[in-house]
């Protein structure tokens, strides 16, 4: 784990919420990027696939990650709906549920991507 020593040696003690979110976001990003790259490479091949896959990954990061970071940095500016989600995600009692839901949603996207690619592969005539 990156910065594990910094997490455990903090003046406030071990930050379980931060560690759980680090793990959940790492898995979620891996599943989302895999879910984007698999059908892109399958559809466009190895010649154009990397170009389109990187463009899609950048669009997802701009459209998905930037609002999350801005809400995390300034929670008072968030809409009431998202403010409630932020309080659930940072609460010591419920952060594992929120982190698990994020990882499960990303895995569902990856599984749907795999299923779509498998269905498209079966339709092709090689």
GROMACS .gro file of C-alpha atoms in nm:
model
  126
    1UNK     CA    1   0.000   0.000   0.000
    2UNK     CA    2   0.138   0.339  -0.091
    3UNK     CA    3   0.190   0.566   0.206
    4UNK     CA    4   0.089   0.294   0.454
    5UNK     CA    5   0.346   0.416   0.704
    6UNK     CA    6   0.208   0.769   0.676
    7UNK     CA    7  -0.141   0.636   0.748
    8UNK     CA    8  -0.035   0.440   1.055
    9UNK     CA    9   0.206   0.697   1.198
   10UNK     CA   10  -0.030   0.995   1.177
   11UNK     CA   11  -0.074   1.200   1.493
   12UNK     CA   12  -0.445   1.109   1.500
   13UNK     CA   13  -0.370   0.736   1.467
   14UNK     CA   14  -0.466   0.488   1.199
   15UNK     CA   15  -0.700   0.629   0.932
   16UNK     CA   16  -0.921   0.333   0.842
   17UNK     CA   17  -1.157   0.550   0.635
   18UNK     CA   18  -0.872   0.681   0.422
   19UNK     CA   19  -0.725   0.334   0.373
   20UNK     CA   20  -1.062   0.184   0.277
   21UNK     CA   21  -1.126   0.461   0.024
   22UNK     CA   22  -0.777   0.421  -0.119
   23UNK     CA   23  -0.840   0.051  -0.177
   24UNK     CA   24  -1.196   0.100  -0.308
   25UNK     CA   25  -1.098   0.376  -0.551
   26UNK     CA   26  -0.801   0.174  -0.676
   27UNK     CA   27  -1.024  -0.124  -0.754
   28UNK     CA   28  -1.296   0.096  -0.901
   29UNK     CA   29  -1.055   0.276  -1.134
   30UNK     CA   30  -0.907  -0.054  -1.249
   31UNK     CA   31  -1.253  -0.195  -1.324
   32UNK     CA   32  -1.370   0.120  -1.503
   33UNK     CA   33  -1.058   0.147  -1.718
   34UNK     CA   34  -1.077  -0.225  -1.799
   35UNK     CA   35  -1.446  -0.191  -1.879
   36UNK     CA   36  -1.368   0.090  -2.120
   37UNK     CA   37  -1.061  -0.061  -2.284
   38UNK     CA   38  -1.197  -0.411  -2.345
   39UNK     CA   39  -1.479  -0.317  -2.586
   40UNK     CA   40  -1.273  -0.037  -2.741
   41UNK     CA   41  -0.988  -0.269  -2.833
   42UNK     CA   42  -1.236  -0.534  -2.943
   43UNK     CA   43  -1.422  -0.292  -3.172
   44UNK     CA   44  -1.134  -0.090  -3.317
   45UNK     CA   45  -0.845  -0.336  -3.298
   46UNK     CA   46  -0.491  -0.274  -3.181
   47UNK     CA   47  -0.433   0.000  -3.437
   48UNK     CA   48  -0.698   0.253  -3.333
   49UNK     CA   49  -0.803   0.100  -3.001
   50UNK     CA   50  -0.541   0.272  -2.784
   51UNK     CA   51  -0.628   0.612  -2.927
   52UNK     CA   52  -1.001   0.577  -2.865
   53UNK     CA   53  -0.957   0.403  -2.531
   54UNK     CA   54  -0.739   0.682  -2.394
   55UNK     CA   55  -0.987   0.944  -2.517
   56UNK     CA   56  -1.271   0.759  -2.339
   57UNK     CA   57  -1.067   0.720  -2.019
   58UNK     CA   58  -0.992   1.093  -2.022
   59UNK     CA   59  -1.360   1.176  -2.076
   60UNK     CA   60  -1.461   0.952  -1.784
   61UNK     CA   61  -1.198   1.110  -1.561
   62UNK     CA   62  -1.304   1.463  -1.651
   63UNK     CA   63  -1.677   1.395  -1.626
   64UNK     CA   64  -1.662   1.161  -1.326
   65UNK     CA   65  -1.360   1.230  -1.112
   66UNK     CA   66  -1.343   1.610  -1.126
   67UNK     CA   67  -1.690   1.663  -0.972
   68UNK     CA   68  -1.605   1.415  -0.697
   69UNK     CA   69  -1.279   1.596  -0.617
   70UNK     CA   70  -1.448   1.936  -0.616
   71UNK     CA   71  -1.721   1.810  -0.382
   72UNK     CA   72  -1.460   1.648  -0.159
   73UNK     CA   73  -1.260   1.972  -0.145
   74UNK     CA   74  -1.563   2.197  -0.082
   75UNK     CA   75  -1.850   1.991   0.065
   76UNK     CA   76  -2.048   2.304   0.154
   77UNK     CA   77  -2.084   2.388  -0.219
   78UNK     CA   78  -2.231   2.046  -0.300
   79UNK     CA   79  -2.603   1.998  -0.360
   80UNK     CA   80  -2.796   1.856  -0.065
   81UNK     CA   81  -2.823   1.513  -0.232
   82UNK     CA   82  -2.447   1.484  -0.277
   83UNK     CA   83  -2.377   1.634   0.062
   84UNK     CA   84  -2.563   1.343   0.219
   85UNK     CA   85  -2.357   1.095   0.019
   86UNK     CA   86  -2.035   1.263   0.131
   87UNK     CA   87  -2.143   1.240   0.495
   88UNK     CA   88  -2.214   0.867   0.449
   89UNK     CA   89  -1.879   0.813   0.280
   90UNK     CA   90  -1.678   0.987   0.551
   91UNK     CA   91  -1.869   0.854   0.852
   92UNK     CA   92  -1.671   0.594   1.048
   93UNK     CA   93  -1.984   0.378   1.081
   94UNK     CA   94  -2.087   0.362   0.714
   95UNK     CA   95  -1.773   0.413   0.506
   96UNK     CA   96  -1.731   0.040   0.437
   97UNK     CA   97  -2.079   0.022   0.284
   98UNK     CA   98  -2.009   0.323   0.061
   99UNK     CA   99  -1.667   0.192  -0.043
  100UNK     CA  100  -1.813  -0.152  -0.116
  101UNK     CA  101  -2.095   0.003  -0.320
  102UNK     CA  102  -1.843   0.198  -0.528
  103UNK     CA  103  -1.638  -0.114  -0.596
  104UNK     CA  104  -1.948  -0.323  -0.673
  105UNK     CA  105  -2.080  -0.062  -0.916
  106UNK     CA  106  -1.746  -0.048  -1.098
  107UNK     CA  107  -1.732  -0.429  -1.112
  108UNK     CA  108  -2.087  -0.436  -1.253
  109UNK     CA  109  -1.973  -0.200  -1.530
  110UNK     CA  110  -1.678  -0.429  -1.603
  111UNK     CA  111  -1.897  -0.742  -1.604
  112UNK     CA  112  -2.145  -0.576  -1.843
  113UNK     CA  113  -1.854  -0.480  -2.068
  114UNK     CA  114  -1.726  -0.838  -2.068
  115UNK     CA  115  -2.074  -0.975  -2.143
  116UNK     CA  116  -2.121  -0.730  -2.432
  117UNK     CA  117  -1.783  -0.821  -2.579
  118UNK     CA  118  -1.857  -1.192  -2.545
  119UNK     CA  119  -2.192  -1.150  -2.721
  120UNK     CA  120  -2.027  -0.950  -3.000
  121UNK     CA  121  -1.751  -1.213  -3.032
  122UNK     CA  122  -2.007  -1.491  -3.075
  123UNK     CA  123  -2.177  -1.298  -3.357
  124UNK     CA  124  -1.855  -1.251  -3.553
  125UNK     CA  125  -1.758  -1.493  -3.828
  126UNK     CA  126  -1.388  -1.567  -3.818
   0.00000   0.00000   0.00000
